[in-house]
Amino acid sequence: MKLDDTTITGLAHTPSPDEPGARLATHVSRLDLTNFRSYPALRLDVGPQPVLLTGINGVGKTNLLEALSFLAPGRGLRRAALPDIARLHDGTAAASWAVAARIDGRDGSVSLGTGMEANPNGGPARRAVRIDGEPARGQATFAERVSMIWLTPDMDRLFMEGGSARRRFLDRMVYGFDPEHARRIAVYEQAMRGRQKLLRDGSGDGAWLASEEETMATNGIAIAAARREVVLRLDTAIAAEDGLADRPFPRAALALEGEVEDWLAEGPALEAEDRLRDVLAAARSRDADAGRALRGPHRSDLAVRHRDKDMAAALCSTGEQKALLIAIILAHARLLGLARGAAPILLLDEVAAHLDQERRAALAERILSLGAQAWLTGTDRRLFEAFGENAQSFDVSAGAVSPATGDSP
Ligand SMILES: Nc1ncnc2c1ncn2[C@@H]1O[C@H](COP(=O)(O)OP(=O)(O)OP(=O)(O)O)[C@@H](O)[C@H]1O
Ligand SMILES: [Mg+2]
């Protein structure tokens, strides 16, 4: 988690292919899908270079990125309900679905698997998680093996909407630096739900409530501290980039807004824990009425500004907002590459289509210099021309993915 200052200063220059982040990027080498949306069965072998997926609308490009996104903690890039993902065929949904991937990187090779399996006790279907074939404790464990960041067309409104999507975006960036962050969030949210249930039932069990609040306080402060550290590192790194007016991607300014983060800025973490514990204990009746916890790090927000124009991201043009998001993701990938020796896997859904030719070329150049395995989708191969021979191209057609041939789209 701790990065030294040399790491940050190193961000101001363009990386050479010899840098650790460029050589050792963690990448998917094999992907197997079973009954995953439009794919009855798919095996895809790929190398560490960027993967370019071309195909007509509705053919299954985003489905493929969604499958990969299940290798990160959470509910995937569509946040879909598990049963909706099971392949529908002739009006019947498959009883289970699975995503399995082999991940290669500087720490060797690992197989990650997840999916929905039928519950033998007859209850709702469950999410299964396996690492090297062995059942694992939860998807949070995946964050120790691979880090992944995505951009989808849905995120075009990230700066305009409520804070929860921005928090998830930030948390995905934090997982890369601090894999425990995913587990802490799961524990915090479980305790928050447990506390709310006790408040709703009015059972009056003070000791039990206090125990849930204790879990919320310790994990909540650790969550806020990890977010704060990554936002600070990222903001410092971006500020150190050159501020030329003709940059293809604008520089962002990032800050965390939330009272818990303010406490951490004012004093030690232990004091902040005490404060959160006290705040929660004092807010029981109010939270019972509201039906949710009104204070805590689950209310914090990531504030983004266009640094060079000094303007809130929400006030920037659609294209500027997209460029800001790309800039943040690239800065994060670069920082992570330098800090952990491995750039994250990038899932970039329809990103190239929204960029002009110059920005498309700049994006390809940045991805290649990061050495990251980026997965990009598009409806036209020409969108990816700037990658030249340095990427692997595939055509996506209903339920199948095949190496691109010269005469495809
Ligand atoms: N559970 C499911 N079972 C079978 N097919 C599904 C399921 N869920 C979605 N699909 C199908 O997957 C297809 C959508 O795939 P996807 O979103 O990956 O397309 P795409 O190639 O990204 O298209 P676009 O270029 O429009 O973004 C649709 O045809 C949809 O009907
Ligand atoms: Mg799509």
GROMACS .gro file of C-alpha atoms and ligand atoms in nm:
model
  441
    1MET     CA    1   0.000   0.000   0.000
    2LYS     CA    2   0.277   0.240   0.087
    3LEU     CA    3   0.449   0.382  -0.216
    4ASP     CA    4   0.769   0.575  -0.178
    5ASP     CA    5   0.827   0.918  -0.322
    6THR     CA    6   1.052   0.794  -0.601
    7THR     CA    7   0.752   0.603  -0.733
    8ILE     CA    8   0.555   0.922  -0.762
    9THR     CA    9   0.832   1.127  -0.919
   10GLY     CA   10   0.883   0.847  -1.171
   11LEU     CA   11   0.539   0.917  -1.310
   12ALA     CA   12   0.633   1.234  -1.487
   13HIS     CA   13   0.816   1.064  -1.771
   14THR     CA   14   0.713   0.833  -2.051
   15PRO     CA   15   0.780   0.469  -1.963
   16SER     CA   16   1.027   0.265  -2.162
   17PRO     CA   17   0.943  -0.096  -2.251
   18ASP     CA   18   1.213  -0.205  -2.004
   19GLU     CA   19   1.026  -0.081  -1.702
   20PRO     CA   20   0.881  -0.351  -1.476
   21GLY     CA   21   0.523  -0.242  -1.540
   22ALA     CA   22   0.576  -0.285  -1.910
   23ARG     CA   23   0.734  -0.629  -1.896
   24LEU     CA   24   0.546  -0.811  -1.630
   25ALA     CA   25   0.183  -0.713  -1.672
   26THR     CA   26  -0.056  -0.969  -1.538
   27HIS     CA   27  -0.268  -1.102  -1.821
   28VAL     CA   28  -0.534  -1.352  -1.908
   29SER     CA   29  -0.386  -1.633  -2.115
   30ARG     CA   30  -0.694  -1.852  -2.145
   31LEU     CA   31  -1.063  -1.780  -2.101
   32ASP     CA   32  -1.335  -2.046  -2.081
   33LEU     CA   33  -1.703  -1.959  -2.073
   34THR     CA   34  -1.993  -2.196  -2.014
   35ASN     CA   35  -2.353  -2.089  -2.066
   36PHE     CA   36  -2.250  -1.728  -2.018
   37ARG     CA   37  -2.516  -1.511  -2.186
   38SER     CA   38  -2.481  -1.559  -2.565
   39TYR     CA   39  -2.193  -1.810  -2.527
   40PRO     CA   40  -2.287  -2.178  -2.483
   41ALA     CA   41  -1.918  -2.270  -2.462
   42LEU     CA   42  -1.612  -2.069  -2.554
   43ARG     CA   43  -1.239  -2.122  -2.519
   44LEU     CA   44  -1.012  -1.834  -2.605
   45ASP     CA   45  -0.631  -1.846  -2.586
   46VAL     CA   46  -0.459  -1.509  -2.592
   47GLY     CA   47  -0.116  -1.359  -2.539
   48PRO     CA   48  -0.021  -1.067  -2.313
   49GLN     CA   49  -0.075  -0.801  -2.580
   50PRO     CA   50  -0.392  -0.593  -2.612
   51VAL     CA   51  -0.694  -0.786  -2.739
   52LEU     CA   52  -0.910  -0.616  -3.003
   53LEU     CA   53  -1.263  -0.749  -3.043
   54THR     CA   54  -1.457  -0.649  -3.353
   55GLY     CA   55  -1.813  -0.743  -3.441
   56ILE     CA   56  -2.153  -0.607  -3.529
   57ASN     CA   57  -2.400  -0.481  -3.269
   58GLY     CA   58  -2.546  -0.740  -3.035
   59VAL     CA   59  -2.296  -1.009  -3.121
   60GLY     CA   60  -2.147  -1.058  -2.775
   61LYS     CA   61  -1.851  -0.820  -2.739
   62THR     CA   62  -1.964  -0.661  -2.413
   63ASN     CA   63  -2.067  -1.005  -2.287
   64LEU     CA   64  -1.706  -1.113  -2.321
   65LEU     CA   65  -1.579  -0.812  -2.122
   66GLU     CA   66  -1.850  -0.873  -1.865
   67ALA     CA   67  -1.728  -1.232  -1.827
   68LEU     CA   68  -1.375  -1.103  -1.762
   69SER     CA   69  -1.506  -0.848  -1.513
   70PHE     CA   70  -1.623  -1.136  -1.293
   71LEU     CA   71  -1.255  -1.197  -1.220
   72ALA     CA   72  -1.264  -0.879  -1.009
   73PRO     CA   73  -1.454  -0.845  -0.680
   74GLY     CA   74  -1.816  -0.749  -0.727
   75ARG     CA   75  -2.105  -0.821  -0.957
   76GLY     CA   76  -1.937  -0.764  -1.289
   77LEU     CA   77  -1.950  -0.461  -1.515
   78ARG     CA   78  -2.326  -0.477  -1.569
   79ARG     CA   79  -2.401  -0.547  -1.202
   80ALA     CA   80  -2.640  -0.810  -1.326
   81ALA     CA   81  -2.836  -1.055  -1.110
   82LEU     CA   82  -2.673  -1.401  -1.128
   83PRO     CA   83  -2.967  -1.578  -1.297
   84ASP     CA   84  -2.988  -1.317  -1.576
   85ILE     CA   85  -2.645  -1.421  -1.699
   86ALA     CA   86  -2.734  -1.788  -1.749
   87ARG     CA   87  -2.770  -1.857  -2.119
   88LEU     CA   88  -3.125  -1.844  -2.246
   89HIS     CA   89  -3.192  -2.097  -2.515
   90ASP     CA   90  -3.534  -2.177  -2.662
   91GLY     CA   91  -3.689  -1.986  -2.375
   92THR     CA   92  -3.511  -2.188  -2.106
   93ALA     CA   93  -3.229  -2.053  -1.891
   94ALA     CA   94  -2.932  -2.276  -1.812
   95ALA     CA   95  -2.917  -2.389  -1.447
   96SER     CA   96  -2.560  -2.269  -1.407
   97TRP     CA   97  -2.294  -2.059  -1.575
   98ALA     CA   98  -1.919  -2.034  -1.538
   99VAL     CA   99  -1.621  -1.816  -1.623
  100ALA     CA  100  -1.273  -1.965  -1.586
  101ALA     CA  101  -0.947  -1.798  -1.669
  102ARG     CA  102  -0.580  -1.869  -1.646
  103ILE     CA  103  -0.389  -1.563  -1.534
  104ASP     CA  104  -0.017  -1.536  -1.601
  105GLY     CA  105   0.211  -1.276  -1.451
  106ARG     CA  106   0.529  -1.224  -1.259
  107ASP     CA  107   0.403  -1.444  -0.975
  108GLY     CA  108   0.347  -1.737  -1.211
  109SER     CA  109   0.018  -1.879  -1.323
  110VAL     CA  110  -0.314  -1.913  -1.142
  111SER     CA  111  -0.657  -2.039  -1.246
  112LEU     CA  112  -0.954  -1.834  -1.133
  113GLY     CA  113  -1.306  -1.960  -1.171
  114THR     CA  114  -1.646  -1.825  -1.079
  115GLY     CA  115  -2.006  -1.867  -1.173
  116MET     CA  116  -2.351  -1.954  -1.057
  117GLU     CA  117  -2.421  -2.301  -0.934
  118ALA     CA  118  -2.746  -2.459  -0.828
  119ASN     CA  119  -2.799  -2.467  -0.452
  120PRO     CA  120  -2.817  -2.835  -0.340
  121ASN     CA  121  -3.052  -2.732  -0.055
  122GLY     CA  122  -3.300  -2.595  -0.304
  123GLY     CA  123  -3.249  -2.225  -0.214
  124PRO     CA  124  -3.148  -1.953  -0.460
  125ALA     CA  125  -2.852  -2.026  -0.685
  126ARG     CA  126  -2.512  -1.935  -0.541
  127ARG     CA  127  -2.198  -1.767  -0.665
  128ALA     CA  128  -1.907  -2.010  -0.658
  129VAL     CA  129  -1.546  -1.894  -0.646
  130ARG     CA  130  -1.245  -2.117  -0.711
  131ILE     CA  131  -0.872  -2.058  -0.718
  132ASP     CA  132  -0.667  -2.332  -0.879
  133GLY     CA  133  -0.970  -2.557  -0.858
  134GLU     CA  134  -1.015  -2.515  -0.481
  135PRO     CA  135  -1.319  -2.335  -0.337
  136ALA     CA  136  -1.217  -1.990  -0.213
  137ARG     CA  137  -1.366  -1.769   0.058
  138GLY     CA  138  -1.519  -1.508  -0.166
  139GLN     CA  139  -1.457  -1.306  -0.476
  140ALA     CA  140  -1.256  -1.057  -0.271
  141THR     CA  141  -0.971  -1.311  -0.292
  142PHE     CA  142  -0.947  -1.250  -0.667
  143ALA     CA  143  -0.813  -0.902  -0.598
  144GLU     CA  144  -0.493  -1.061  -0.463
  145ARG     CA  145  -0.432  -1.230  -0.798
  146VAL     CA  146  -0.538  -0.982  -1.058
  147SER     CA  147  -0.637  -0.619  -1.080
  148MET     CA  148  -0.879  -0.498  -1.337
  149ILE     CA  149  -1.033  -0.166  -1.431
  150TRP     CA  150  -1.307  -0.103  -1.683
  151LEU     CA  151  -1.476   0.171  -1.878
  152THR     CA  152  -1.815   0.111  -2.033
  153PRO     CA  153  -2.060   0.336  -2.219
  154ASP     CA  154  -2.277   0.327  -1.904
  155MET     CA  155  -2.004   0.516  -1.724
  156ASP     CA  156  -2.036   0.815  -1.959
  157ARG     CA  157  -2.263   0.965  -1.693
  158LEU     CA  158  -2.039   0.877  -1.400
  159PHE     CA  159  -1.979   1.242  -1.305
  160MET     CA  160  -2.345   1.337  -1.345
  161GLU     CA  161  -2.510   1.071  -1.133
  162GLY     CA  162  -2.517   0.978  -0.765
  163GLY     CA  163  -2.205   0.893  -0.571
  164SER     CA  164  -2.239   0.514  -0.554
  165ALA     CA  165  -2.105   0.443  -0.905
  166ARG     CA  166  -1.813   0.681  -0.842
  167ARG     CA  167  -1.736   0.504  -0.515
  168ARG     CA  168  -1.733   0.168  -0.692
  169PHE     CA  169  -1.508   0.312  -0.963
  170LEU     CA  170  -1.269   0.438  -0.697
  171ASP     CA  171  -1.283   0.113  -0.501
  172ARG     CA  172  -1.184  -0.087  -0.808
  173MET     CA  173  -0.878   0.135  -0.834
  174VAL     CA  174  -0.803   0.080  -0.464
  175TYR     CA  175  -0.821  -0.303  -0.496
  176GLY     CA  176  -0.512  -0.292  -0.716
  177PHE     CA  177  -0.307  -0.129  -0.440
  178ASP     CA  178  -0.471  -0.294  -0.144
  179PRO     CA  179  -0.646  -0.625  -0.218
  180GLU     CA  180  -0.777  -0.639   0.141
  181HIS     CA  181  -0.995  -0.340   0.055
  182ALA     CA  182  -1.247  -0.565  -0.120
  183ARG     CA  183  -1.287  -0.788   0.183
  184ARG     CA  184  -1.319  -0.490   0.418
  185ILE     CA  185  -1.598  -0.346   0.207
  186ALA     CA  186  -1.780  -0.680   0.209
  187VAL     CA  187  -1.744  -0.704   0.589
  188TYR     CA  188  -1.849  -0.340   0.641
  189GLU     CA  189  -2.159  -0.380   0.423
  190GLN     CA  190  -2.256  -0.703   0.593
  191ALA     CA  191  -2.229  -0.538   0.936
  192MET     CA  192  -2.428  -0.239   0.810
  193ARG     CA  193  -2.706  -0.470   0.688
  194GLY     CA  194  -2.694  -0.664   1.016
  195ARG     CA  195  -2.724  -0.342   1.219
  196GLN     CA  196  -3.012  -0.220   1.004
  197LYS     CA  197  -3.197  -0.547   1.051
  198LEU     CA  198  -3.155  -0.523   1.430
  199LEU     CA  199  -3.281  -0.163   1.420
  200ARG     CA  200  -3.578  -0.263   1.206
  201ASP     CA  201  -3.672  -0.558   1.422
  202GLY     CA  202  -3.640  -0.336   1.729
  203SER     CA  203  -3.496  -0.628   1.922
  204GLY     CA  204  -3.320  -0.382   2.151
  205ASP     CA  205  -3.013  -0.603   2.181
  206GLY     CA  206  -2.759  -0.331   2.257
  207ALA     CA  207  -2.461  -0.565   2.275
  208TRP     CA  208  -2.531  -0.708   1.932
  209LEU     CA  209  -2.582  -0.362   1.783
  210ALA     CA  210  -2.260  -0.244   1.941
  211SER     CA  211  -2.075  -0.538   1.791
  212GLU     CA  212  -2.200  -0.458   1.440
  213GLU     CA  213  -2.107  -0.093   1.495
  214GLU     CA  214  -1.760  -0.194   1.612
  215THR     CA  215  -1.712  -0.392   1.289
  216MET     CA  216  -1.838  -0.092   1.089
  217ALA     CA  217  -1.604   0.145   1.274
  218THR     CA  218  -1.282  -0.055   1.234
  219ASN     CA  219  -1.346  -0.158   0.873
  220GLY     CA  220  -1.503   0.175   0.780
  221ILE     CA  221  -1.197   0.372   0.887
  222ALA     CA  222  -0.964   0.130   0.707
  223ILE     CA  223  -1.179   0.167   0.393
  224ALA     CA  224  -1.169   0.547   0.412
  225ALA     CA  225  -0.794   0.546   0.479
  226ALA     CA  226  -0.721   0.322   0.179
  227ARG     CA  227  -0.939   0.534  -0.050
  228ARG     CA  228  -0.775   0.850   0.080
  229GLU     CA  229  -0.428   0.719   0.019
  230VAL     CA  230  -0.500   0.610  -0.339
  231VAL     CA  231  -0.679   0.935  -0.426
  232LEU     CA  232  -0.386   1.133  -0.289
  233ARG     CA  233  -0.128   0.925  -0.476
  234LEU     CA  234  -0.326   0.943  -0.797
  235ASP     CA  235  -0.388   1.316  -0.768
  236THR     CA  236  -0.019   1.379  -0.696
  237ALA     CA  237   0.085   1.164  -0.991
  238ILE     CA  238  -0.152   1.337  -1.231
  239ALA     CA  239  -0.043   1.681  -1.108
  240ALA     CA  240   0.318   1.584  -1.190
  241GLU     CA  241   0.230   1.508  -1.553
  242ASP     CA  242   0.302   1.792  -1.792
  243GLY     CA  243   0.013   2.032  -1.834
  244LEU     CA  244   0.050   2.102  -2.204
  245ALA     CA  245  -0.262   2.250  -2.357
  246ASP     CA  246  -0.259   2.000  -2.646
  247ARG     CA  247  -0.254   1.687  -2.430
  248PRO     CA  248  -0.481   1.422  -2.584
  249PHE     CA  249  -0.631   1.346  -2.241
  250PRO     CA  250  -0.688   1.624  -1.987
  251ARG     CA  251  -0.543   1.610  -1.640
  252ALA     CA  252  -0.795   1.540  -1.365
  253ALA     CA  253  -0.785   1.665  -1.007
  254LEU     CA  254  -0.919   1.411  -0.759
  255ALA     CA  255  -1.041   1.455  -0.403
  256LEU     CA  256  -1.242   1.252  -0.157
  257GLU     CA  257  -1.538   1.422   0.004
  258GLY     CA  258  -1.673   1.280   0.324
  259GLU     CA  259  -1.676   1.347   0.695
  260VAL     CA  260  -1.489   1.025   0.776
  261GLU     CA  261  -1.208   1.128   0.541
  262ASP     CA  262  -1.205   1.470   0.709
  263TRP     CA  263  -1.154   1.304   1.048
  264LEU     CA  264  -0.860   1.113   0.905
  265ALA     CA  265  -0.710   1.437   0.781
  266GLU     CA  266  -0.749   1.590   1.126
  267GLY     CA  267  -0.613   1.316   1.350
  268PRO     CA  268  -0.507   0.956   1.401
  269ALA     CA  269  -0.707   0.662   1.267
  270LEU     CA  270  -0.787   0.529   1.614
  271GLU     CA  271  -0.957   0.856   1.703
  272ALA     CA  272  -1.154   0.842   1.379
  273GLU     CA  273  -1.266   0.489   1.470
  274ASP     CA  274  -1.390   0.612   1.808
  275ARG     CA  275  -1.576   0.895   1.640
  276LEU     CA  276  -1.745   0.666   1.391
  277ARG     CA  277  -1.841   0.422   1.667
  278ASP     CA  278  -1.993   0.708   1.869
  279VAL     CA  279  -2.171   0.858   1.568
  280LEU     CA  280  -2.330   0.522   1.485
  281ALA     CA  281  -2.437   0.455   1.843
  282ALA     CA  282  -2.595   0.802   1.866
  283ALA     CA  283  -2.775   0.765   1.533
  284ARG     CA  284  -2.962   0.442   1.604
  285SER     CA  285  -3.314   0.581   1.623
  286ARG     CA  286  -3.259   0.818   1.332
  287ASP     CA  287  -3.115   0.537   1.117
  288ALA     CA  288  -3.403   0.311   1.219
  289ASP     CA  289  -3.649   0.574   1.092
  290ALA     CA  290  -3.449   0.638   0.774
  291GLY     CA  291  -3.415   0.266   0.699
  292ARG     CA  292  -3.041   0.308   0.639
  293ALA     CA  293  -2.724   0.432   0.799
  294LEU     CA  294  -2.706   0.805   0.726
  295ARG     CA  295  -2.339   0.848   0.815
  296GLY     CA  296  -2.024   0.655   0.740
  297PRO     CA  297  -1.775   0.600   0.458
  298HIS     CA  298  -2.052   0.451   0.239
  299ARG     CA  299  -2.165   0.813   0.194
  300SER     CA  300  -1.829   0.953   0.079
  301ASP     CA  301  -1.780   1.070  -0.277
  302LEU     CA  302  -1.499   1.099  -0.529
  303ALA     CA  303  -1.487   1.459  -0.655
  304VAL     CA  304  -1.329   1.500  -0.997
  305ARG     CA  305  -1.231   1.827  -1.164
  306HIS     CA  306  -1.077   1.914  -1.497
  307ARG     CA  307  -0.743   2.029  -1.357
  308ASP     CA  308  -0.631   2.249  -1.643
  309LYS     CA  309  -0.966   2.427  -1.681
  310ASP     CA  310  -1.031   2.417  -1.307
  311MET     CA  311  -1.387   2.308  -1.367
  312ALA     CA  312  -1.599   2.036  -1.205
  313ALA     CA  313  -1.609   1.726  -1.427
  314ALA     CA  314  -1.990   1.737  -1.422
  315LEU     CA  315  -1.979   2.074  -1.602
  316CYS     CA  316  -1.742   1.952  -1.875
  317SER     CA  317  -1.861   1.841  -2.219
  318THR     CA  318  -1.950   1.475  -2.283
  319GLY     CA  319  -1.626   1.426  -2.474
  320GLU     CA  320  -1.421   1.598  -2.205
  321GLN     CA  321  -1.578   1.379  -1.937
  322LYS     CA  322  -1.493   1.066  -2.133
  323ALA     CA  323  -1.138   1.189  -2.185
  324LEU     CA  324  -1.108   1.264  -1.811
  325LEU     CA  325  -1.218   0.910  -1.728
  326ILE     CA  326  -0.967   0.763  -1.971
  327ALA     CA  327  -0.696   0.988  -1.827
  328ILE     CA  328  -0.774   0.871  -1.473
  329ILE     CA  329  -0.766   0.507  -1.576
  330LEU     CA  330  -0.436   0.548  -1.759
  331ALA     CA  331  -0.279   0.732  -1.465
  332HIS     CA  332  -0.399   0.460  -1.230
  333ALA     CA  333  -0.263   0.184  -1.455
  334ARG     CA  334   0.070   0.359  -1.473
  335LEU     CA  335   0.090   0.414  -1.098
  336LEU     CA  336  -0.005   0.053  -1.029
  337GLY     CA  337   0.245  -0.072  -1.285
  338LEU     CA  338   0.521   0.116  -1.107
  339ALA     CA  339   0.406   0.029  -0.756
  340ARG     CA  340   0.330  -0.339  -0.800
  341GLY     CA  341   0.529  -0.424  -1.109
  342ALA     CA  342   0.216  -0.511  -1.303
  343ALA     CA  343  -0.027  -0.287  -1.486
  344PRO     CA  344  -0.392  -0.385  -1.440
  345ILE     CA  345  -0.598  -0.555  -1.708
  346LEU     CA  346  -0.809  -0.288  -1.880
  347LEU     CA  347  -1.156  -0.358  -2.019
  348LEU     CA  348  -1.244  -0.073  -2.254
  349ASP     CA  349  -1.590  -0.117  -2.400
  350GLU     CA  350  -1.656   0.099  -2.708
  351VAL     CA  351  -1.399   0.351  -2.597
  352ALA     CA  352  -1.227   0.395  -2.934
  353ALA     CA  353  -1.551   0.481  -3.114
  354HIS     CA  354  -1.594   0.801  -2.914
  355LEU     CA  355  -1.245   0.935  -2.979
  356ASP     CA  356  -1.113   1.129  -3.275
  357GLN     CA  357  -0.826   0.980  -3.472
  358GLU     CA  358  -0.555   1.161  -3.280
  359ARG     CA  359  -0.690   1.053  -2.943
  360ARG     CA  360  -0.734   0.695  -3.065
  361ALA     CA  361  -0.366   0.693  -3.161
  362ALA     CA  362  -0.270   0.844  -2.824
  363LEU     CA  363  -0.475   0.580  -2.641
  364ALA     CA  364  -0.309   0.296  -2.833
  365GLU     CA  365   0.033   0.444  -2.766
  366ARG     CA  366  -0.035   0.478  -2.392
  367ILE     CA  367  -0.172   0.124  -2.362
  368LEU     CA  368   0.125  -0.021  -2.547
  369SER     CA  369   0.375   0.170  -2.335
  370LEU     CA  370   0.200   0.051  -2.018
  371GLY     CA  371   0.236  -0.307  -2.139
  372ALA     CA  372  -0.116  -0.368  -2.010
  373GLN     CA  373  -0.341  -0.633  -2.152
  374ALA     CA  374  -0.626  -0.409  -2.260
  375TRP     CA  375  -0.940  -0.562  -2.409
  376LEU     CA  376  -1.106  -0.320  -2.649
  377THR     CA  377  -1.432  -0.359  -2.838
  378GLY     CA  378  -1.554  -0.190  -3.153
  379THR     CA  379  -1.777  -0.241  -3.453
  380ASP     CA  380  -1.508  -0.151  -3.703
  381ARG     CA  381  -1.151  -0.280  -3.722
  382ARG     CA  382  -1.031   0.057  -3.847
  383LEU     CA  383  -1.086   0.200  -3.497
  384PHE     CA  384  -0.785  -0.003  -3.385
  385GLU     CA  385  -0.545   0.079  -3.667
  386ALA     CA  386  -0.308   0.262  -3.434
  387PHE     CA  387  -0.220  -0.064  -3.257
  388GLY     CA  388  -0.056  -0.186  -3.579
  389GLU     CA  389   0.098  -0.530  -3.530
  390ASN     CA  390   0.124  -0.489  -3.153
  391ALA     CA  391  -0.214  -0.634  -3.063
  392GLN     CA  392  -0.420  -0.946  -3.131
  393SER     CA  393  -0.739  -0.904  -3.330
  394PHE     CA  394  -1.045  -1.123  -3.307
  395ASP     CA  395  -1.378  -1.127  -3.485
  396VAL     CA  396  -1.679  -1.185  -3.265
  397SER     CA  397  -1.977  -1.357  -3.425
  398ALA     CA  398  -2.277  -1.514  -3.255
  399GLY     CA  399  -2.138  -1.734  -2.978
  400ALA     CA  400  -1.788  -1.753  -3.127
  401VAL     CA  401  -1.462  -1.559  -3.126
  402SER     CA  402  -1.205  -1.627  -3.396
  403PRO     CA  403  -0.872  -1.473  -3.499
  404ALA     CA  404  -0.942  -1.188  -3.740
  405THR     CA  405  -0.888  -1.250  -4.108
  406GLY     CA  406  -0.794  -0.985  -4.364
  407ASP     CA  407  -1.143  -0.952  -4.512
  408SER     CA  408  -1.345  -0.913  -4.190
  409PRO     CA  409  -1.499  -0.578  -4.080
  410LIG     N1  410  -2.879  -1.464  -2.062
  410LIG     C1  411  -2.864  -1.453  -2.194
  410LIG     N2  412  -2.875  -1.563  -2.276
  410LIG     C2  413  -2.859  -1.553  -2.409
  410LIG     N3  414  -2.831  -1.439  -2.473
  410LIG     C3  415  -2.817  -1.328  -2.399
  410LIG     C4  416  -2.833  -1.329  -2.257
  410LIG     N4  417  -2.813  -1.204  -2.212
  410LIG     C5  418  -2.789  -1.128  -2.319
  410LIG     N5  419  -2.790  -1.203  -2.431
  410LIG     C6  420  -2.769  -1.157  -2.569
  410LIG     O1  421  -2.638  -1.106  -2.583
  410LIG     C7  422  -2.643  -1.009  -2.686
  410LIG     C8  423  -2.577  -0.882  -2.641
  410LIG     O2  424  -2.446  -0.901  -2.642
  410LIG     P1  425  -2.349  -0.780  -2.615
  410LIG     O3  426  -2.410  -0.680  -2.529
  410LIG     O4  427  -2.223  -0.844  -2.575
  410LIG     O5  428  -2.339  -0.721  -2.764
  410LIG     P2  429  -2.228  -0.628  -2.824
  410LIG     O6  430  -2.152  -0.709  -2.924
  410LIG     O7  431  -2.153  -0.564  -2.716
  410LIG     O8  432  -2.319  -0.522  -2.901
  410LIG     P3  433  -2.309  -0.364  -2.917
  410LIG     O9  434  -2.213  -0.339  -3.029
  410LIG    O10  435  -2.445  -0.326  -2.953
  410LIG    O11  436  -2.264  -0.309  -2.787
  410LIG     C9  437  -2.785  -0.975  -2.717
  410LIG    O12  438  -2.818  -1.028  -2.841
  410LIG    C10  439  -2.860  -1.041  -2.605
  410LIG    O13  440  -2.984  -1.085  -2.647
  411MG      MG  441  -2.151  -0.374  -2.642
   0.00000   0.00000   0.00000
